[in-house]
Amino acid sequence: MIDSFQSLLVGGDQARKVAARIGEFDYSCGLPFSVAGFVNPSSPARFQLVNCGYDWYDVPVYRSLDEVFKSDTKFTLAHGVSKSGPRIEDVDSAAILYNAKHVLFWVQECLKHLQIKKITLLAEDVPERDAREIVYLQKKSGVNILGPSSLGMLIPGRGRLGEIGGDWNNLQKCKLDVHGLVGVITKSGGISGELMWVVSQNCPGMSGVFQIGGDAFPATDFVHWLEYFSHDGETKVVVMAGEAGGNLEERAAEWYRDYQKEKGEGGREKFKLIAVISGKFLEQMPKGQKFGHAGAKQEESGFGSAGHGLNPAS
């Protein structure tokens, strides 16, 4: 199960912004700052200044992942005040912020280091050939990979990888500092924000939020994360938001049907699934068009339409 993140941020200018978002979450939950370093081969700087609550950290900048795991660079507070932070040997996750054409290379680099078990891919429009290769690498390695086109993953009260959950105000309004019993899985980053708000206003809290991304070939699908929630021992309800395009929703419906027929592990109560599939209006539009996400399209046969996705679940 995913309980925390000790993260590397792999990328350019956007990395500092994402680190600040992670710092906001850590501070709101009373957690230690969890960004262990940046990886940026083109950066002239050796440190980047990032705040977590009232503290400012000089976060090390490395030229490569090999340098990260061979380095003895110390993690220190800015202004000369010594304070311990994440140790490189504890790193277990990475957010890859490079643009689409570099994503596959950096996934391959991350997977060379077996201690990295969680990866988020923020880039949109990754070439489909590369995306298919990432799907293959995920299945081969077993590493939890979200994206491409994902804002990340969040375990309320415990850890965050990426920008999912938004800024400080949103973290507070959605009660993301409190761990709860409701899981959330979406394709869309915007819809993940809406669902977090709705769930937070009607339930004590969430157990995990995973945005798989809206591209045609996400590294992990709805079934991957439904299986995750089925084993976490905490989740009582999962809210899943799909959309037109592909067959991930149909596969999730088939998985849940089988899941309901099986006995719960150790007599454990099974979670309830609430699923919403948006985009039924696309059935009135010309076939083959994309709408928003790269994966949001229906074929000439009607495959990939919202109605097609709803039928197996009915």
Coordinates of C-alpha atoms in Angstrom, one line a residue:
M1 CA 0.0 0.0 0.0
I2 CA 1.1 3.6 -0.6
D3 CA 1.5 5.4 2.7
S4 CA 4.1 8.1 1.9
F5 CA 6.3 9.7 -0.7
Q6 CA 10.0 10.6 -0.6
S7 CA 10.2 12.3 -4.0
L8 CA 12.5 13.4 -6.7
L9 CA 11.2 16.0 -9.2
V10 CA 12.6 15.3 -12.7
G11 CA 12.3 18.3 -15.0
G12 CA 12.8 22.0 -15.6
D13 CA 11.2 25.2 -14.5
Q14 CA 7.9 23.6 -13.5
A15 CA 9.7 21.4 -10.8
R16 CA 10.0 24.2 -8.3
K17 CA 6.3 25.0 -8.5
V18 CA 5.4 21.3 -8.0
A19 CA 7.8 21.2 -5.0
A20 CA 6.0 24.2 -3.4
R21 CA 2.7 22.4 -3.9
I22 CA 4.1 19.3 -2.2
G23 CA 5.5 21.5 0.6
E24 CA 2.0 23.0 1.2
F25 CA 0.5 19.6 1.5
D26 CA 3.2 18.3 3.8
Y27 CA 2.8 21.4 6.1
S28 CA -1.0 21.1 6.1
C29 CA -0.7 17.5 7.3
G30 CA 2.1 18.1 9.8
L31 CA 4.5 16.0 7.8
P32 CA 8.2 16.5 7.2
F33 CA 9.1 18.1 3.8
S34 CA 9.2 15.2 1.3
V35 CA 11.0 16.5 -1.7
A36 CA 14.5 15.0 -1.7
G37 CA 15.9 16.7 -4.8
F38 CA 15.5 17.9 -8.4
V39 CA 17.0 16.2 -11.5
N40 CA 17.8 18.7 -14.3
P41 CA 20.8 18.1 -16.6
S42 CA 20.6 21.6 -17.9
S43 CA 20.4 23.5 -14.6
P44 CA 23.4 25.7 -13.7
A45 CA 22.2 25.8 -10.1
R46 CA 23.2 23.2 -7.5
F47 CA 20.2 24.1 -5.2
Q48 CA 16.7 25.5 -5.5
L49 CA 15.0 27.4 -2.7
V50 CA 11.6 25.9 -1.7
N51 CA 9.4 26.6 1.3
C52 CA 7.5 24.2 3.5
G53 CA 5.3 26.1 5.9
Y54 CA 7.6 28.6 7.7
D55 CA 10.8 26.8 6.7
W56 CA 12.8 27.3 3.5
Y57 CA 14.9 24.5 2.1
D58 CA 17.8 24.5 -0.3
V59 CA 16.8 21.4 -2.3
P60 CA 19.7 19.8 -4.2
V61 CA 19.7 19.8 -8.0
Y62 CA 21.3 16.7 -9.6
R63 CA 22.4 16.3 -13.2
S64 CA 21.2 12.7 -13.5
L65 CA 19.5 9.9 -11.6
D66 CA 22.9 8.1 -11.4
E67 CA 24.3 11.2 -9.6
V68 CA 21.4 11.2 -7.2
F69 CA 22.1 7.8 -5.9
K70 CA 25.8 8.2 -5.8
S71 CA 25.8 11.6 -4.1
D72 CA 26.6 12.5 -0.5
T73 CA 25.2 16.1 -0.9
K74 CA 23.6 17.2 2.4
F75 CA 20.1 18.6 2.6
T76 CA 20.1 21.9 4.6
L77 CA 17.8 24.7 5.5
A78 CA 18.4 28.0 3.8
H79 CA 19.8 30.9 5.9
G80 CA 22.4 28.6 7.3
V81 CA 20.1 26.8 9.8
S82 CA 20.8 23.1 9.8
K83 CA 17.7 20.8 9.6
S84 CA 17.3 17.2 8.5
G85 CA 15.2 16.4 5.4
P86 CA 14.5 13.4 3.2
R87 CA 17.5 11.2 2.8
I88 CA 18.4 10.1 -0.8
E89 CA 18.5 6.5 0.4
D90 CA 14.8 6.9 1.3
V91 CA 13.7 8.1 -2.1
D92 CA 10.8 6.0 -3.4
S93 CA 9.0 8.1 -6.0
A94 CA 9.5 10.5 -8.9
A95 CA 7.4 13.1 -10.7
I96 CA 8.5 13.5 -14.3
L97 CA 7.8 17.0 -15.6
Y98 CA 9.7 17.0 -18.9
N99 CA 7.8 17.5 -22.1
A100 CA 6.3 14.7 -24.1
K101 CA 9.2 13.7 -26.2
H102 CA 11.5 13.1 -23.2
V103 CA 9.1 11.2 -21.0
L104 CA 9.9 7.6 -22.1
F105 CA 13.6 8.2 -21.5
W106 CA 13.1 9.4 -18.0
V107 CA 10.7 6.6 -17.2
Q108 CA 13.4 4.1 -18.3
E109 CA 16.0 6.0 -16.2
C110 CA 13.7 5.8 -13.1
L111 CA 13.1 2.1 -13.5
K112 CA 16.8 1.4 -13.5
H113 CA 16.7 2.4 -9.8
L114 CA 14.6 -0.3 -8.1
Q115 CA 13.9 1.8 -5.0
I116 CA 11.6 4.1 -7.1
K117 CA 8.2 2.5 -6.8
K118 CA 5.8 5.4 -7.7
I119 CA 6.0 7.6 -10.7
T120 CA 3.8 10.4 -12.0
L121 CA 3.9 11.7 -15.6
L122 CA 2.6 15.2 -16.0
A123 CA 3.3 15.7 -19.7
E124 CA 0.4 15.7 -22.2
D125 CA 0.5 14.3 -25.8
V126 CA 3.2 11.7 -25.2
P127 CA 3.6 9.9 -28.6
E128 CA 1.4 6.8 -28.7
R129 CA 4.3 4.6 -29.5
D130 CA 6.1 5.8 -26.3
A131 CA 3.0 5.5 -24.2
R132 CA 2.5 1.9 -25.3
E133 CA 6.1 1.2 -24.3
I134 CA 5.5 2.8 -20.9
V135 CA 2.5 0.6 -20.4
Y136 CA 4.7 -2.4 -21.2
L137 CA 7.4 -1.2 -18.7
Q138 CA 4.8 -0.7 -16.0
K139 CA 3.5 -4.2 -16.3
K140 CA 7.0 -5.7 -16.4
S141 CA 8.2 -3.7 -13.4
G142 CA 5.1 -3.5 -11.3
V143 CA 5.9 0.1 -10.4
N144 CA 2.8 2.3 -9.8
I145 CA 2.9 4.8 -12.7
L146 CA 0.2 7.5 -13.3
G147 CA -0.1 9.3 -16.6
P148 CA 0.8 10.6 -19.1
S149 CA -1.3 13.7 -18.7
S150 CA -1.7 13.2 -14.9
L151 CA -1.6 15.7 -12.0
G152 CA -0.5 12.8 -9.8
M153 CA -1.6 10.8 -6.8
L154 CA -2.5 11.8 -3.3
I155 CA -3.0 9.9 0.0
P156 CA -4.9 12.3 2.2
G157 CA -3.0 13.0 5.4
R158 CA -0.1 11.0 4.3
G159 CA 1.5 12.0 1.0
R160 CA 1.3 13.7 -2.4
L161 CA 3.1 13.2 -5.6
G162 CA 2.4 15.9 -8.2
E163 CA 0.0 18.9 -8.1
I164 CA -3.2 17.0 -7.6
G165 CA -5.4 18.6 -4.9
G166 CA -4.4 22.2 -5.8
D167 CA -3.2 25.0 -3.6
W168 CA -3.4 25.5 0.2
N169 CA -7.0 26.8 0.2
N170 CA -8.2 23.8 -1.8
L171 CA -6.3 21.4 0.5
Q172 CA -8.2 22.8 3.4
K173 CA -11.6 23.0 1.8
C174 CA -11.4 19.4 0.6
K175 CA -10.1 18.2 4.0
L176 CA -7.1 16.6 2.3
D177 CA -5.1 16.6 5.6
V178 CA -7.6 13.9 6.9
H179 CA -7.3 10.3 6.0
G180 CA -10.7 8.6 5.3
L181 CA -12.6 5.8 3.7
V182 CA -13.5 6.9 0.2
G183 CA -11.3 6.3 -2.8
V184 CA -11.3 8.5 -6.0
I185 CA -10.1 7.5 -9.5
T186 CA -10.5 9.8 -12.5
K187 CA -9.2 10.3 -16.0
S188 CA -9.5 14.1 -15.8
G189 CA -7.6 16.4 -13.5
G190 CA -10.4 18.9 -13.4
I191 CA -13.0 16.3 -12.5
S192 CA -10.7 14.9 -9.8
G193 CA -10.8 18.3 -8.2
E194 CA -14.6 18.4 -8.4
L195 CA -15.0 14.9 -7.0
M196 CA -12.6 15.7 -4.1
W197 CA -14.8 18.7 -3.2
V198 CA -18.1 16.7 -3.4
V199 CA -16.7 13.8 -1.4
S200 CA -15.2 16.1 1.3
Q201 CA -18.6 17.8 1.8
N202 CA -20.4 14.5 2.3
C203 CA -17.9 12.1 3.9
P204 CA -15.4 12.1 6.7
G205 CA -12.4 11.9 4.3
M206 CA -10.7 10.1 1.4
S207 CA -8.3 7.2 1.4
G208 CA -6.6 7.9 -1.9
V209 CA -7.0 10.0 -5.1
F210 CA -5.5 8.8 -8.4
Q211 CA -5.8 10.6 -11.7
I212 CA -4.8 8.1 -14.4
G213 CA -4.7 10.7 -17.2
G214 CA -6.8 11.4 -20.3
D215 CA -4.4 10.1 -23.0
A216 CA -5.3 7.0 -25.0
F217 CA -2.8 4.7 -23.3
P218 CA -2.4 5.4 -19.6
A219 CA 0.3 3.5 -17.8
T220 CA -2.2 2.2 -15.3
D221 CA -5.9 1.9 -15.8
F222 CA -9.1 2.0 -13.6
V223 CA -8.7 -1.8 -12.9
H224 CA -5.2 -1.3 -11.5
W225 CA -6.4 1.2 -8.9
L226 CA -9.7 -0.7 -8.1
E227 CA -7.5 -3.6 -7.2
Y228 CA -5.3 -1.3 -5.1
F229 CA -8.4 -0.2 -3.1
S230 CA -9.6 -3.8 -2.8
H231 CA -6.4 -4.6 -0.8
D232 CA -5.8 -1.5 1.2
G233 CA -8.1 -2.6 4.1
E234 CA -9.5 0.9 4.6
T235 CA -11.6 1.9 1.6
K236 CA -15.4 1.4 1.9
V237 CA -16.5 3.3 -1.2
V238 CA -14.7 4.1 -4.5
V239 CA -15.9 7.0 -6.7
M240 CA -14.8 6.5 -10.3
A241 CA -15.2 9.1 -13.1
G242 CA -14.7 7.9 -16.7
E243 CA -15.4 9.5 -20.1
A244 CA -16.0 8.7 -23.7
G245 CA -13.0 7.0 -25.4
G246 CA -11.4 3.6 -25.2
N247 CA -12.6 0.6 -23.2
L248 CA -11.2 1.3 -19.7
E249 CA -14.6 1.9 -18.2
E250 CA -16.0 -1.4 -19.6
R251 CA -13.0 -3.3 -18.2
A252 CA -13.6 -1.7 -14.8
A253 CA -17.3 -2.7 -14.9
E254 CA -16.3 -6.3 -15.7
W255 CA -13.7 -6.4 -13.0
Y256 CA -16.2 -5.1 -10.4
R257 CA -18.8 -7.7 -11.4
D258 CA -16.2 -10.4 -10.7
Y259 CA -15.0 -8.7 -7.5
Q260 CA -18.6 -8.7 -6.1
K261 CA -18.8 -12.5 -6.7
E262 CA -15.6 -13.3 -4.8
K263 CA -15.3 -13.7 -1.1
G264 CA -13.7 -10.8 0.7
E265 CA -10.2 -11.5 2.1
G266 CA -10.6 -12.7 5.7
G267 CA -14.3 -11.9 5.6
R268 CA -13.5 -8.2 4.8
E269 CA -16.4 -6.1 3.6
K270 CA -16.1 -5.2 -0.1
F271 CA -16.1 -1.6 -1.2
K272 CA -19.1 -0.1 -3.0
L273 CA -18.4 1.5 -6.4
I274 CA -20.0 4.7 -7.7
A275 CA -19.1 5.2 -11.4
V276 CA -19.9 8.2 -13.6
I277 CA -19.1 8.3 -17.4
S278 CA -19.4 11.7 -19.0
G279 CA -19.6 12.5 -22.7
K280 CA -22.9 10.9 -23.8
F281 CA -23.4 14.0 -26.1
L282 CA -20.6 12.7 -28.3
E283 CA -22.9 10.1 -29.7
Q284 CA -24.7 13.0 -31.5
M285 CA -21.4 14.2 -33.0
P286 CA -19.4 13.0 -36.0
K287 CA -17.5 9.8 -35.2
G288 CA -13.7 9.8 -34.9
Q289 CA -13.3 13.3 -33.5
K290 CA -11.3 14.0 -30.3
F291 CA -12.8 16.1 -27.6
G292 CA -10.4 17.5 -25.0
H293 CA -8.2 14.6 -23.9
A294 CA -6.3 12.7 -26.5
G295 CA -8.2 9.5 -25.5
A296 CA -11.6 11.2 -25.6
K297 CA -13.0 10.0 -28.9
Q298 CA -15.4 7.4 -30.2
E299 CA -14.8 5.2 -33.3
E300 CA -17.0 4.9 -36.3
S301 CA -18.5 1.7 -34.9
G302 CA -19.6 3.5 -31.7
F303 CA -16.8 1.9 -29.7
G304 CA -15.5 4.3 -27.0
S305 CA -18.8 6.2 -26.6
A306 CA -20.2 6.9 -23.2
G307 CA -23.2 4.8 -23.9
H308 CA -21.0 1.9 -24.9
G309 CA -19.2 2.3 -21.6
L310 CA -22.4 2.4 -19.5
N311 CA -23.9 -0.8 -20.9
P312 CA -21.6 -3.3 -19.2
A313 CA -22.2 -1.6 -15.8
S314 CA -26.0 -1.7 -16.1

